[in-house]
Amino acid sequence: MELQGFERHDHASCIRDGVDAAAEHCRREGLQLTPVRRRVLEILLERHRALGAYDILDTLRDEGLGSQPPVAYRALDFLVKNGFAHRIERLNAFVACNHPGENHSPAFLICRKCDRVAEGQADPASDMLGRSAAAIGFRIERAVVEAEGLCPACQENDRK
Amino acid sequence: MELQGFERHDHASCIRDGVDAAAEHCRREGLQLTPVRRRVLEILLERHRALGAYDILDTLRDEGLGSQPPVAYRALDFLVKNGFAHRIERLNAFVACNHPGENHSPAFLICRKCDRVAEGQADPASDMLGRSAAAIGFRIERAVVEAEGLCPACQENDRK
DNA sequence: CAGCGAACTGTTATGTTATTACACCGGAGC
DNA sequence: GCTCCGGTGTAATAACATAACAGTTCGCTG
Ligand SMILES: [Zn+2]
Ligand SMILES: [Zn+2]
Ligand SMILES: [Zn+2]
Ligand SMILES: [Zn+2]
């Protein structure tokens, strides 16, 4: 599994790639990446962290793209439904997807100190819970996997 | 892993055992299992499902045990902190623990149809995410694992 | 081209979940 | 008796989320 989120990276291309992947996916699927939806995705990619719906709404409002909660929630619903973003239940917040386009079950590492989030993969069928579920006949459709702890950088700072 | 929650069981003893385990744990640890706290735990055990804080508060209010949100939230905080109950992030709700006293990392199977919840174990260090986290130096302290799907009974009903 | 429906947006209002802040109470220890 | 501390009672508010409905655009079809 490839983990992303805590290491340094070329952020400009990270934003560009995210938007491009979404645009391409929408083109193929006949979905509309409208200005609001595109901008919300950009905001998530730019900030590169988990953002609450109202944080995003503040930015939209500043830019004249919408001022009421449904505007933000509708765009986020679209992004989540189509796999361009994920909801972090633990934080009531949203992050841009690191593997857009790919069909995947995300798992997250959330730093409780700096609030940054790394996204990885967790195959729900292969782990202990998945096997036990299969054993009792429970059919898993979706799994929320969110680990909380300290990222490498914050462990460093703790020691200082 | 032992999964509990969907099968039939002796519910009276299930309630009694849960309260007894908590009472015993509190006695040993010098914690106060006050009337409100005990009653909230009983409510969770009686209903044997995930309950919102306000659902619980409604019951407390009917019984004259408190009418304002902090009463319910404080009791729930106590129960969660001491391992007698768990919060289900996906549902903004709470369930009584099935393994009180034992030190464990719970994982849940949530039926999207009947809303019942089964609790199992998920060792965060042993799965794919845990190994990847260790590889990049992320220290996992706690993990939310919540699988959503259809329980055996609801799959049956679907077929009818 | 008129009429229509689907998808999206704008806005108001409201519902749901959770916390802050402060007054009060009662027992333990001195 | 006094003080500290953990717990409770309550009001007010914050934070998160949705319902409902009017208005727009645009492509389709008669
Ligand atoms: Zn993803
Ligand atoms: Zn960190
Ligand atoms: Zn448990
Ligand atoms: Zn079910």
XYZ file of N, CA and C (backbone and C1' of nucleotides) in Angstrom, chain B residues 54 69-70 73 87, chain C residues 17-21:
50
model
N -29.198 12.296 22.039
C -30.493 12.907 22.318
C -31.579 11.854 22.542
N -28.590 18.561 27.355
C -27.598 17.749 26.647
C -26.354 17.406 27.455
N -25.779 18.312 28.193
C -24.537 17.943 28.888
C -24.692 16.756 29.825
N -24.204 13.808 27.513
C -22.847 13.759 26.966
C -21.809 13.463 28.044
N -18.275 4.967 20.837
C -18.924 5.891 19.927
C -18.831 5.336 18.509
P -29.022 13.533 15.643
O -27.686 14.288 16.093
C -26.635 14.443 15.163
C -25.541 15.258 15.795
C -25.053 14.738 17.154
O -23.656 14.555 17.029
C -25.416 17.062 17.240
P -22.788 14.052 18.291
O -22.332 15.411 18.973
C -21.488 16.303 18.248
C -21.154 17.480 19.129
C -20.618 17.109 20.516
O -19.260 17.515 20.540
C -22.168 18.935 20.612
P -18.411 17.484 21.934
O -18.566 18.989 22.437
C -18.371 20.021 21.491
C -18.447 21.369 22.159
C -17.693 21.479 23.484
O -16.889 22.636 23.400
C -19.889 22.296 23.726
P -15.842 22.974 24.635
O -16.303 24.417 25.122
C -17.022 25.260 24.243
C -17.586 26.433 25.018
C -16.831 26.800 26.294
O -16.761 28.220 26.353
C -19.098 26.363 26.801
P -15.821 28.952 27.511
O -16.896 29.408 28.589
C -18.157 29.868 28.153
C -19.026 30.106 29.372
C -18.245 30.281 30.674
O -18.783 31.389 31.355
C -19.848 28.585 30.935
